[in-house]
PDB file of C-alpha atoms in Angstrom:
ATOM      1  CA  MET R 279      73.673 174.807  89.057  1.00  0.00           C
ATOM      2  CA  SER R 280      69.959 175.997  88.555  1.00  0.00           C
ATOM      3  CA  LEU R 281      69.410 172.508  87.416  1.00  0.00           C
ATOM      4  CA  LEU R 282      70.541 171.030  90.364  1.00  0.00           C
ATOM      5  CA  THR R 283      68.667 173.723  92.703  1.00  0.00           C
ATOM      6  CA  ASN R 284      65.436 172.607  90.793  1.00  0.00           C
ATOM      7  CA  VAL R 285      66.088 169.033  91.434  1.00  0.00           C
ATOM      8  CA  MET R 286      66.670 169.473  95.198  1.00  0.00           C
ATOM      9  CA  ASP R 287      63.619 171.651  95.603  1.00  0.00           C
ATOM     10  CA  HIS R 288      61.269 169.688  93.609  1.00  0.00           C
ATOM     11  CA  SER R 289      62.448 166.178  94.253  1.00  0.00           C
ATOM     12  CA  LEU R 290      58.803 164.841  93.593  1.00  0.00           C
ATOM     13  CA  ASP R 291      57.406 165.749  90.132  1.00  0.00           C
ATOM     14  CA  ASP R 292      54.562 168.185  90.091  1.00  0.00           C
ATOM     15  CA  GLY R 293      52.152 165.682  88.495  1.00  0.00           C
ATOM     16  CA  TYR R 294      52.650 163.188  91.268  1.00  0.00           C
ATOM     17  CA  ALA R 295      52.278 166.013  93.809  1.00  0.00           C
ATOM     18  CA  GLU R 296      48.946 167.103  92.266  1.00  0.00           C
ATOM     19  CA  ALA R 297      47.647 163.576  91.986  1.00  0.00           C
ATOM     20  CA  ALA R 298      48.417 162.895  95.783  1.00  0.00           C
ATOM     21  CA  VAL R 299      46.480 166.219  96.739  1.00  0.00           C
ATOM     22  CA  ARG R 300      43.477 165.254  94.668  1.00  0.00           C
ATOM     23  CA  LYS R 301      43.481 161.644  96.123  1.00  0.00           C
ATOM     24  CA  LYS R 302      43.564 163.404  99.584  1.00  0.00           C
ATOM     25  CA  ALA R 303      40.791 165.794  98.866  1.00  0.00           C
ATOM     26  CA  ALA R 304      38.675 162.672  97.498  1.00  0.00           C
ATOM     27  CA  GLY R 305      39.550 160.804 100.814  1.00  0.00           C
ATOM     28  CA  GLU R 306      41.194 158.210  98.708  1.00  0.00           C
ATOM     29  CA  GLY R 307      44.696 156.658 100.002  1.00  0.00           C
ATOM     30  CA  GLY R 308      45.842 155.877 103.320  1.00  0.00           C
ATOM     31  CA  LEU R 309      44.459 153.363 105.416  1.00  0.00           C
ATOM     32  CA  PRO R 310      40.922 151.876 104.325  1.00  0.00           C
ATOM     33  CA  LYS R 311      37.884 153.625 105.272  1.00  0.00           C
ATOM     34  CA  THR R 312      34.923 151.279 105.076  1.00  0.00           C
ATOM     35  CA  LEU R 313      34.522 148.199 107.485  1.00  0.00           C
ATOM     36  CA  ARG R 314      34.813 145.690 104.583  1.00  0.00           C
ATOM     37  CA  ALA R 315      38.148 147.066 103.614  1.00  0.00           C
ATOM     38  CA  LYS R 316      39.463 147.013 107.005  1.00  0.00           C
ATOM     39  CA  LEU R 317      38.345 143.480 107.460  1.00  0.00           C
ATOM     40  CA  GLY R 318      39.988 142.369 104.425  1.00  0.00           C
ATOM     41  CA  LEU R 319      43.398 144.193 105.621  1.00  0.00           C
ATOM     42  CA  ALA R 320      42.984 142.447 108.803  1.00  0.00           C
ATOM     43  CA  ALA R 321      42.421 138.901 107.122  1.00  0.00           C
ATOM     44  CA  GLY R 322      45.462 139.539 104.865  1.00  0.00           C
ATOM     45  CA  LEU R 323      47.734 140.479 107.985  1.00  0.00           C
ATOM     46  CA  VAL R 324      46.469 137.234 109.846  1.00  0.00           C
ATOM     47  CA  LEU R 325      46.979 135.017 106.848  1.00  0.00           C
ATOM     48  CA  ALA R 326      50.512 136.412 106.267  1.00  0.00           C
ATOM     49  CA  ALA R 327      51.101 135.950 110.155  1.00  0.00           C
ATOM     50  CA  LEU R 328      49.788 132.171 109.983  1.00  0.00           C
ATOM     51  CA  VAL R 329      52.159 131.592 106.936  1.00  0.00           C
ATOM     52  CA  VAL R 330      55.196 132.666 108.728  1.00  0.00           C
ATOM     53  CA  THR R 331      54.146 130.865 111.940  1.00  0.00           C
ATOM     54  CA  VAL R 332      53.582 127.648 110.249  1.00  0.00           C
ATOM     55  CA  GLY R 333      56.842 127.958 108.389  1.00  0.00           C
ATOM     56  CA  ALA R 334      58.946 128.642 111.505  1.00  0.00           C
ATOM     57  CA  ALA R 335      57.251 125.847 113.253  1.00  0.00           C
ATOM     58  CA  GLN R 336      58.071 123.440 110.519  1.00  0.00           C
ATOM     59  CA  ALA R 337      61.598 124.574 110.509  1.00  0.00           C
ATOM     60  CA  ARG R 338      61.735 124.122 114.185  1.00  0.00           C
ATOM     61  CA  VAL R 339      60.402 120.635 114.057  1.00  0.00           C
ATOM     62  CA  ALA R 340      62.905 119.658 111.156  1.00  0.00           C
ATOM     63  CA  ALA R 341      66.036 121.182 112.587  1.00  0.00           C
ATOM     64  CA  PRO R 342      66.661 118.238 115.095  1.00  0.00           C
ATOM     65  CA  VAL R 343      66.133 115.866 112.235  1.00  0.00           C
ATOM     66  CA  VAL R 344      68.483 117.228 110.169  1.00  0.00           C
ATOM     67  CA  ALA R 345      70.982 117.643 112.902  1.00  0.00           C
ATOM     68  CA  LYS R 346      70.673 113.978 113.736  1.00  0.00           C
ATOM     69  CA  GLU R 347      71.013 112.890 110.012  1.00  0.00           C
ATOM     70  CA  ARG R 348      74.187 115.410 110.057  1.00  0.00           C
ATOM     71  CA  GLU R 349      75.546 113.594 113.072  1.00  0.00           C
ATOM     72  CA  GLU R 350      74.855 110.030 111.753  1.00  0.00           C
ATOM     73  CA  LEU R 351      76.449 111.037 108.499  1.00  0.00           C
ATOM     74  CA  ILE R 352      79.787 112.190 110.424  1.00  0.00           C
ATOM     75  CA  ASP R 353      79.792 109.155 112.510  1.00  0.00           C
ATOM     76  CA  ARG R 354      79.598 106.889 109.504  1.00  0.00           C
ATOM     77  CA  ILE R 355      82.465 108.757 107.643  1.00  0.00           C
ATOM     78  CA  ASP R 356      84.600 108.486 110.847  1.00  0.00           C
ATOM     79  CA  ARG R 357      84.017 104.908 111.136  1.00  0.00           C
ATOM     80  CA  GLU R 358      84.830 104.125 107.408  1.00  0.00           C
ATOM     81  CA  THR R 359      87.890 106.227 108.033  1.00  0.00           C
ATOM     82  CA  ASP R 360      89.105 104.191 110.935  1.00  0.00           C
ATOM     83  CA  ALA R 361      88.287 100.921 109.053  1.00  0.00           C
ATOM     84  CA  ALA R 362      90.318 102.129 105.973  1.00  0.00           C
ATOM     85  CA  ASP R 363      92.981 103.229 108.216  1.00  0.00           C
ATOM     86  CA  THR R 364      93.194  99.835 109.993  1.00  0.00           C
ATOM     87  CA  LEU R 365      93.101  98.000 106.582  1.00  0.00           C
ATOM     88  CA  GLU R 366      95.835  99.884 105.643  1.00  0.00           C
ATOM     89  CA  GLY R 367      98.101  99.005 108.515  1.00  0.00           C
ATOM     90  CA  THR R 368      97.015  95.438 108.093  1.00  0.00           C
ATOM     91  CA  VAL R 369      98.280  95.665 104.584  1.00  0.00           C
ATOM     92  CA  ASP R 370     101.539  97.162 105.789  1.00  0.00           C
ATOM     93  CA  ASP R 371     102.047  94.635 108.369  1.00  0.00           C
ATOM     94  CA  LEU R 372     101.530  91.702 105.785  1.00  0.00           C
ATOM     95  CA  ARG R 373     103.669  93.425 103.170  1.00  0.00           C
ATOM     96  CA  ASP R 374     106.588  93.498 105.846  1.00  0.00           C
ATOM     97  CA  GLU R 375     105.716  89.810 106.766  1.00  0.00           C
ATOM     98  CA  VAL R 376     106.036  88.665 103.036  1.00  0.00           C
ATOM     99  CA  SER R 377     109.256  90.620 102.700  1.00  0.00           C
ATOM    100  CA  ALA R 378     110.599  88.964 106.011  1.00  0.00           C
ATOM    101  CA  MET R 379     109.592  85.553 104.772  1.00  0.00           C
ATOM    102  CA  GLN R 380     111.243  86.148 101.205  1.00  0.00           C
ATOM    103  CA  ARG R 381     114.462  87.187 103.062  1.00  0.00           C
ATOM    104  CA  ALA R 382     114.259  83.991 105.213  1.00  0.00           C
ATOM    105  CA  ALA R 383     113.650  81.944 102.243  1.00  0.00           C
ATOM    106  CA  LEU R 384     116.772  83.238 100.396  1.00  0.00           C
ATOM    107  CA  ARG R 385     118.894  82.508 103.478  1.00  0.00           C
ATOM    108  CA  ASP R 386     117.838  79.186 103.879  1.00  0.00           C
ATOM    109  CA  SER R 387     118.236  78.128 100.224  1.00  0.00           C
ATOM    110  CA  GLY R 388     121.394  76.502  99.084  1.00  0.00           C
ATOM    111  CA  GLY R 389     124.814  77.907 100.039  1.00  0.00           C
ATOM    112  CA  SER R 390     124.960  81.031 102.290  1.00  0.00           C
ATOM    113  CA  GLY R 391     127.113  82.974  99.916  1.00  0.00           C
ATOM    114  CA  GLN R 392     124.746  82.115  96.694  1.00  0.00           C
ATOM    115  CA  ALA R 393     121.862  83.129  98.853  1.00  0.00           C
ATOM    116  CA  ASP R 394     123.340  86.481  99.901  1.00  0.00           C
ATOM    117  CA  LEU R 395     124.055  87.307  96.475  1.00  0.00           C
ATOM    118  CA  VAL R 396     120.541  86.428  95.076  1.00  0.00           C
ATOM    119  CA  GLY R 397     119.084  88.548  97.885  1.00  0.00           C
ATOM    120  CA  ILE R 398     121.419  91.524  96.969  1.00  0.00           C
ATOM    121  CA  LEU R 399     120.955  91.325  93.254  1.00  0.00           C
ATOM    122  CA  SER R 400     117.139  90.741  93.949  1.00  0.00           C
ATOM    123  CA  GLY R 401     116.750  93.788  96.072  1.00  0.00           C
ATOM    124  CA  ALA R 402     115.432  91.454  98.815  1.00  0.00           C
ATOM    125  CA  THR R 403     118.181  92.416 101.444  1.00  0.00           C
ATOM    126  CA  ALA R 404     119.530  95.773 102.507  1.00  0.00           C
ATOM    127  CA  VAL R 405     123.232  96.311 101.406  1.00  0.00           C
ATOM    128  CA  HIS R 406     125.764  98.902 102.196  1.00  0.00           C
ATOM    129  CA  GLY R 407     129.278  99.806 100.619  1.00  0.00           C
ATOM    130  CA  PRO R 408     131.023 102.145  98.657  1.00  0.00           C
ATOM    131  CA  GLY R 409     129.351 103.884  95.729  1.00  0.00           C
ATOM    132  CA  VAL R 410     128.003 106.929  93.947  1.00  0.00           C
ATOM    133  CA  LYS R 411     125.481 109.648  95.463  1.00  0.00           C
ATOM    134  CA  LEU R 412     123.771 111.431  92.534  1.00  0.00           C
ATOM    135  CA  VAL R 413     121.401 114.257  93.150  1.00  0.00           C
ATOM    136  CA  VAL R 414     118.914 115.400  90.241  1.00  0.00           C
ATOM    137  CA  ASP R 415     116.767 118.460  90.688  1.00  0.00           C
ATOM    138  CA  ASP R 416     114.392 120.665  88.756  1.00  0.00           C
ATOM    139  CA  ALA R 417     115.670 123.841  87.553  1.00  0.00           C
ATOM    140  CA  LYS R 418     115.147 126.750  89.745  1.00  0.00           C
ATOM    141  CA  GLU R 419     112.617 128.641  87.551  1.00  0.00           C
ATOM    142  CA  ALA R 420     110.763 125.051  86.653  1.00  0.00           C
ATOM    143  CA  THR R 421     107.253 125.407  85.463  1.00  0.00           C
ATOM    144  CA  THR R 422     104.566 123.132  84.385  1.00  0.00           C
ATOM    145  CA  GLY R 423     104.056 123.088  80.580  1.00  0.00           C
ATOM    146  CA  GLY R 424     101.579 121.700  77.908  1.00  0.00           C
ATOM    147  CA  ASP R 425      99.149 119.024  79.537  1.00  0.00           C
ATOM    148  CA  GLY R 426     101.625 118.179  82.191  1.00  0.00           C
ATOM    149  CA  ASP R 427     102.111 114.702  80.849  1.00  0.00           C
ATOM    150  CA  PRO R 428     105.693 113.868  79.845  1.00  0.00           C
ATOM    151  CA  ARG R 429     104.594 110.942  78.083  1.00  0.00           C
ATOM    152  CA  GLU R 430     102.877 112.902  75.366  1.00  0.00           C
ATOM    153  CA  THR R 431     106.078 114.680  74.216  1.00  0.00           C
ATOM    154  CA  SER R 432     108.882 113.134  72.053  1.00  0.00           C
ATOM    155  CA  GLY R 433     111.531 114.919  73.764  1.00  0.00           C
ATOM    156  CA  PHE R 434     112.459 116.926  76.997  1.00  0.00           C
ATOM    157  CA  SER R 435     110.134 119.916  77.186  1.00  0.00           C
ATOM    158  CA  ASP R 436     111.488 123.251  78.095  1.00  0.00           C
ATOM    159  CA  THR R 437     109.929 123.531  81.420  1.00  0.00           C
ATOM    160  CA  GLY R 438     112.958 122.883  83.431  1.00  0.00           C
ATOM    161  CA  ARG R 439     111.437 119.791  85.251  1.00  0.00           C
ATOM    162  CA  VAL R 440     113.047 116.359  85.642  1.00  0.00           C
ATOM    163  CA  ARG R 441     110.887 113.740  83.645  1.00  0.00           C
ATOM    164  CA  ASP R 442     110.456 109.973  84.246  1.00  0.00           C
ATOM    165  CA  ARG R 443     112.369 109.346  81.099  1.00  0.00           C
ATOM    166  CA  ASP R 444     115.268 111.281  82.532  1.00  0.00           C
ATOM    167  CA  MET R 445     115.305 109.362  85.516  1.00  0.00           C
ATOM    168  CA  GLN R 446     114.990 106.048  83.551  1.00  0.00           C
ATOM    169  CA  ARG R 447     118.091 107.033  81.653  1.00  0.00           C
ATOM    170  CA  VAL R 448     120.169 108.045  85.013  1.00  0.00           C
ATOM    171  CA  VAL R 449     119.259 104.452  86.381  1.00  0.00           C
ATOM    172  CA  ASN R 450     119.860 102.556  83.228  1.00  0.00           C
ATOM    173  CA  GLY R 451     123.155 104.410  82.904  1.00  0.00           C
ATOM    174  CA  LEU R 452     124.265 103.530  86.488  1.00  0.00           C
ATOM    175  CA  TRP R 453     123.475  99.917  86.095  1.00  0.00           C
ATOM    176  CA  GLU R 454     125.480  99.896  82.924  1.00  0.00           C
ATOM    177  CA  SER R 455     128.326 101.423  84.613  1.00  0.00           C
ATOM    178  CA  GLY R 456     128.711  98.817  87.069  1.00  0.00           C
ATOM    179  CA  ALA R 457     126.060  99.558  89.778  1.00  0.00           C
ATOM    180  CA  GLU R 458     125.290  96.600  92.008  1.00  0.00           C
ATOM    181  CA  ALA R 459     122.322  98.288  93.893  1.00  0.00           C
ATOM    182  CA  ILE R 460     120.347 101.552  93.362  1.00  0.00           C
ATOM    183  CA  SER R 461     117.863 103.384  95.360  1.00  0.00           C
ATOM    184  CA  ILE R 462     116.019 106.503  94.606  1.00  0.00           C
ATOM    185  CA  ASN R 463     114.893 108.674  97.521  1.00  0.00           C
ATOM    186  CA  GLY R 464     115.060 105.745  99.756  1.00  0.00           C
ATOM    187  CA  GLN R 465     113.242 103.505  97.378  1.00  0.00           C
ATOM    188  CA  ARG R 466     115.220 100.448  96.298  1.00  0.00           C
ATOM    189  CA  LEU R 467     115.043  99.384  92.946  1.00  0.00           C
ATOM    190  CA  THR R 468     114.775  95.775  91.698  1.00  0.00           C
ATOM    191  CA  ALA R 469     114.562  93.997  88.286  1.00  0.00           C
ATOM    192  CA  LEU R 470     110.851  94.587  88.524  1.00  0.00           C
ATOM    193  CA  SER R 471     110.962  98.153  89.366  1.00  0.00           C
ATOM    194  CA  ALA R 472     109.014 100.632  87.084  1.00  0.00           C
ATOM    195  CA  ILE R 473     109.814 104.398  86.753  1.00  0.00           C
ATOM    196  CA  ARG R 474     106.614 105.999  85.401  1.00  0.00           C
ATOM    197  CA  ALA R 475     104.866 109.461  85.370  1.00  0.00           C
ATOM    198  CA  ALA R 476     101.438 110.434  86.682  1.00  0.00           C
ATOM    199  CA  GLY R 477     101.047 114.147  85.358  1.00  0.00           C
ATOM    200  CA  ASP R 478     104.217 116.030  86.535  1.00  0.00           C
ATOM    201  CA  ALA R 479     105.050 113.494  89.268  1.00  0.00           C
ATOM    202  CA  ILE R 480     107.433 110.639  89.037  1.00  0.00           C
ATOM    203  CA  LEU R 481     106.513 107.344  90.318  1.00  0.00           C
ATOM    204  CA  VAL R 482     108.817 104.504  91.321  1.00  0.00           C
ATOM    205  CA  ASP R 483     106.747 101.265  91.862  1.00  0.00           C
ATOM    206  CA  ASN R 484     103.737 103.331  92.048  1.00  0.00           C
ATOM    207  CA  ARG R 485     105.196 105.444  94.678  1.00  0.00           C
ATOM    208  CA  PRO R 486     105.386 109.068  94.084  1.00  0.00           C
ATOM    209  CA  LEU R 487     108.594 110.888  94.592  1.00  0.00           C
ATOM    210  CA  VAL R 488     109.394 114.466  95.265  1.00  0.00           C
ATOM    211  CA  PRO R 489     112.467 116.319  93.941  1.00  0.00           C
ATOM    212  CA  PRO R 490     115.247 116.581  94.535  1.00  0.00           C
ATOM    213  CA  TYR R 491     115.775 112.900  93.543  1.00  0.00           C
ATOM    214  CA  THR R 492     118.770 111.367  95.436  1.00  0.00           C
ATOM    215  CA  VAL R 493     120.028 108.304  93.480  1.00  0.00           C
ATOM    216  CA  LEU R 494     122.401 106.134  95.654  1.00  0.00           C
ATOM    217  CA  ALA R 495     124.195 103.579  93.656  1.00  0.00           C
ATOM    218  CA  VAL R 496     126.609 100.847  95.387  1.00  0.00           C
ATOM    219  CA  GLY R 497     129.587 100.160  93.341  1.00  0.00           C
ATOM    220  CA  ASP R 498     133.373 100.967  92.889  1.00  0.00           C
ATOM    221  CA  GLY R 499     132.641 104.675  94.073  1.00  0.00           C
ATOM    222  CA  GLN R 500     135.477 106.427  91.663  1.00  0.00           C
ATOM    223  CA  ARG R 501     135.289 104.158  88.903  1.00  0.00           C
ATOM    224  CA  LEU R 502     131.287 103.977  88.927  1.00  0.00           C
ATOM    225  CA  SER R 503     131.422 107.868  88.820  1.00  0.00           C
ATOM    226  CA  THR R 504     133.806 108.194  85.884  1.00  0.00           C
ATOM    227  CA  ARG R 505     132.129 105.469  83.886  1.00  0.00           C
ATOM    228  CA  PHE R 506     128.720 106.842  84.171  1.00  0.00           C
ATOM    229  CA  GLN R 507     129.761 110.606  83.451  1.00  0.00           C
ATOM    230  CA  ASN R 508     131.516 109.508  80.304  1.00  0.00           C
ATOM    231  CA  SER R 509     128.694 107.201  79.232  1.00  0.00           C
ATOM    232  CA  ALA R 510     125.837 108.326  76.844  1.00  0.00           C
ATOM    233  CA  ASP R 511     123.433 108.543  79.727  1.00  0.00           C
ATOM    234  CA  GLY R 512     125.626 110.720  81.697  1.00  0.00           C
ATOM    235  CA  LEU R 513     126.340 113.165  78.721  1.00  0.00           C
ATOM    236  CA  TYR R 514     122.631 113.157  78.465  1.00  0.00           C
ATOM    237  CA  LEU R 515     122.284 114.384  82.021  1.00  0.00           C
ATOM    238  CA  ASN R 516     125.090 117.078  81.700  1.00  0.00           C
ATOM    239  CA  ALA R 517     123.021 118.362  78.568  1.00  0.00           C
ATOM    240  CA  LEU R 518     119.941 118.787  80.509  1.00  0.00           C
ATOM    241  CA  GLN R 519     121.924 120.663  82.897  1.00  0.00           C
ATOM    242  CA  GLU R 520     123.438 122.867  80.176  1.00  0.00           C
ATOM    243  CA  ASN R 521     120.390 123.532  78.159  1.00  0.00           C
ATOM    244  CA  TYR R 522     117.518 123.437  80.794  1.00  0.00           C
ATOM    245  CA  GLY R 523     118.875 124.419  83.924  1.00  0.00           C
ATOM    246  CA  ILE R 524     118.635 120.993  85.503  1.00  0.00           C
ATOM    247  CA  ARG R 525     120.736 120.742  88.671  1.00  0.00           C
ATOM    248  CA  THR R 526     122.822 117.892  89.409  1.00  0.00           C
ATOM    249  CA  SER R 527     125.743 116.853  91.681  1.00  0.00           C
ATOM    250  CA  ILE R 528     127.433 113.592  91.672  1.00  0.00           C
ATOM    251  CA  SER R 529     130.084 112.327  94.428  1.00  0.00           C
ATOM    252  CA  ALA R 530     131.779 109.192  95.192  1.00  0.00           C
ATOM    253  CA  GLU R 531     130.895 108.007  98.874  1.00  0.00           C
ATOM    254  CA  ALA R 532     133.008 105.721 101.105  1.00  0.00           C
ATOM    255  CA  ASP R 533     129.847 103.915 102.567  1.00  0.00           C
ATOM    256  CA  LEU R 534     126.218 104.032 101.358  1.00  0.00           C
ATOM    257  CA  ARG R 535     123.382 102.151 103.119  1.00  0.00           C
ATOM    258  CA  LEU R 536     120.491 101.018 100.971  1.00  0.00           C
ATOM    259  CA  PRO R 537     117.350  99.359 102.455  1.00  0.00           C
ATOM    260  CA  ALA R 538     115.738  96.377 101.200  1.00  0.00           C
ATOM    261  CA  ALA R 539     112.861  96.655  98.590  1.00  0.00           C
ATOM    262  CA  THR R 540     109.328  96.831 100.278  1.00  0.00           C
ATOM    263  CA  SER R 541     108.258  93.689  98.307  1.00  0.00           C
ATOM    264  CA  VAL R 542     109.515  91.540  95.878  1.00  0.00           C
ATOM    265  CA  ILE R 543     106.812  89.566  93.999  1.00  0.00           C
ATOM    266  CA  VAL R 544     107.347  87.062  91.134  1.00  0.00           C
ATOM    267  CA  ARG R 545     104.459  85.777  89.439  1.00  0.00           C
ATOM    268  CA  THR R 546     105.893  83.893  86.564  1.00  0.00           C
ATOM    269  CA  ALA R 547     109.366  82.838  87.336  1.00  0.00           C
ATOM    270  CA  GLN R 548     109.999  79.578  89.174  1.00  0.00           C
ATOM    271  CA  PRO R 549     113.195  78.373  90.745  1.00  0.00           C
ATOM    272  CA  ARG R 550     115.339  75.817  88.736  1.00  0.00           C
ATOM    273  CA  THR R 551     115.434  72.283  90.326  1.00  0.00           C
ATOM    274  CA  GLU R 552     118.144  69.534  89.847  1.00  0.00           C
ATOM    275  CA  LYS R 553     115.515  67.720  87.542  1.00  0.00           C
ATOM    276  CA  GLY R 554     114.369  71.131  85.634  1.00  0.00           C
ATOM    277  CA  THR R 555     116.930  71.341  83.038  1.00  0.00           C
ATOM    278  CA  SER R 556     114.671  71.526  80.104  1.00  0.00           C
TER     279      SER R 556
END
C-alpha cells in the first residue's frame, strides 16, 4: 500500500520535477521569448496551415472527377449487364426455335408412327405414361469431404453425399430395366446426355442439379420397379442407403409427364437414305 501511495503522490519523477524548476528559473521552456523565435514559430504555423489548405483544395477539386468516373463505371457495368441479359434471352429463344424445328422435322419425316417413335427415343418430344418415380437424396448428416471432387476417389466416400457416378448407375440401371424415357429434376435425358461432377455439384448436360434428385422413368411401372430393384445397380443403391445413409424412395406411378430435351444436337450422325446402304 505504501508503494501505491507513493506512486499516487509522486506521479512525476523527482528528477523531472527538478529539471522543470531549473528551466523555469532560467527562463527556458514555454513559448519563445525572442522575436526571431516567435517569427520562426509563426512561419511554421503558416506553412502547416498552407499545406492543410492546399490538400483540402486538391481533394475538393478531385472529388467531382472521382465521382464522375465512378458513375461512368457503374453505367458501363449496367449497360454490359443488360447486353449480357439480352444475349442470354436471344440464345434461349434460338434454342427453343431449333428444338421446335427439330421436332417439326421429325414429324414431317417418313411415316407418322416411325417419326413419333424416333422423337420419343431421341428425347425430342415430350412424353407421358406409366412408370417409376425414384427419389435419391443426400444423407441427413451429409458433409463435404476431401477435396470435394468425386472423380478423384476410386469409391464412394463416407461423406453421405450422392455422387455423379451414383446417378450414372441409377440411370443406366433404369435403361437396362426397360425404361423408355428418363428425366432428372425435369431435365430430359437423351442418348447424348452426360452426367458429370463439378466439385460437389452434379451436372446433367452441363446444368447443375440440386438434391433431392427426382428421377422419372416411363415404362411398365411395377415391372420396371421390380427389375430395377433386383438389378446390380438397384442393389448398389440399396447398399448406399444401408452403409452411408443415402435416402431413397421408389414408387410405381400411373402417369408421368416428361418434357422434351432442351436441345438435341447431332454433329456426326447422318440420316440413312435409300441409296446410302454402304
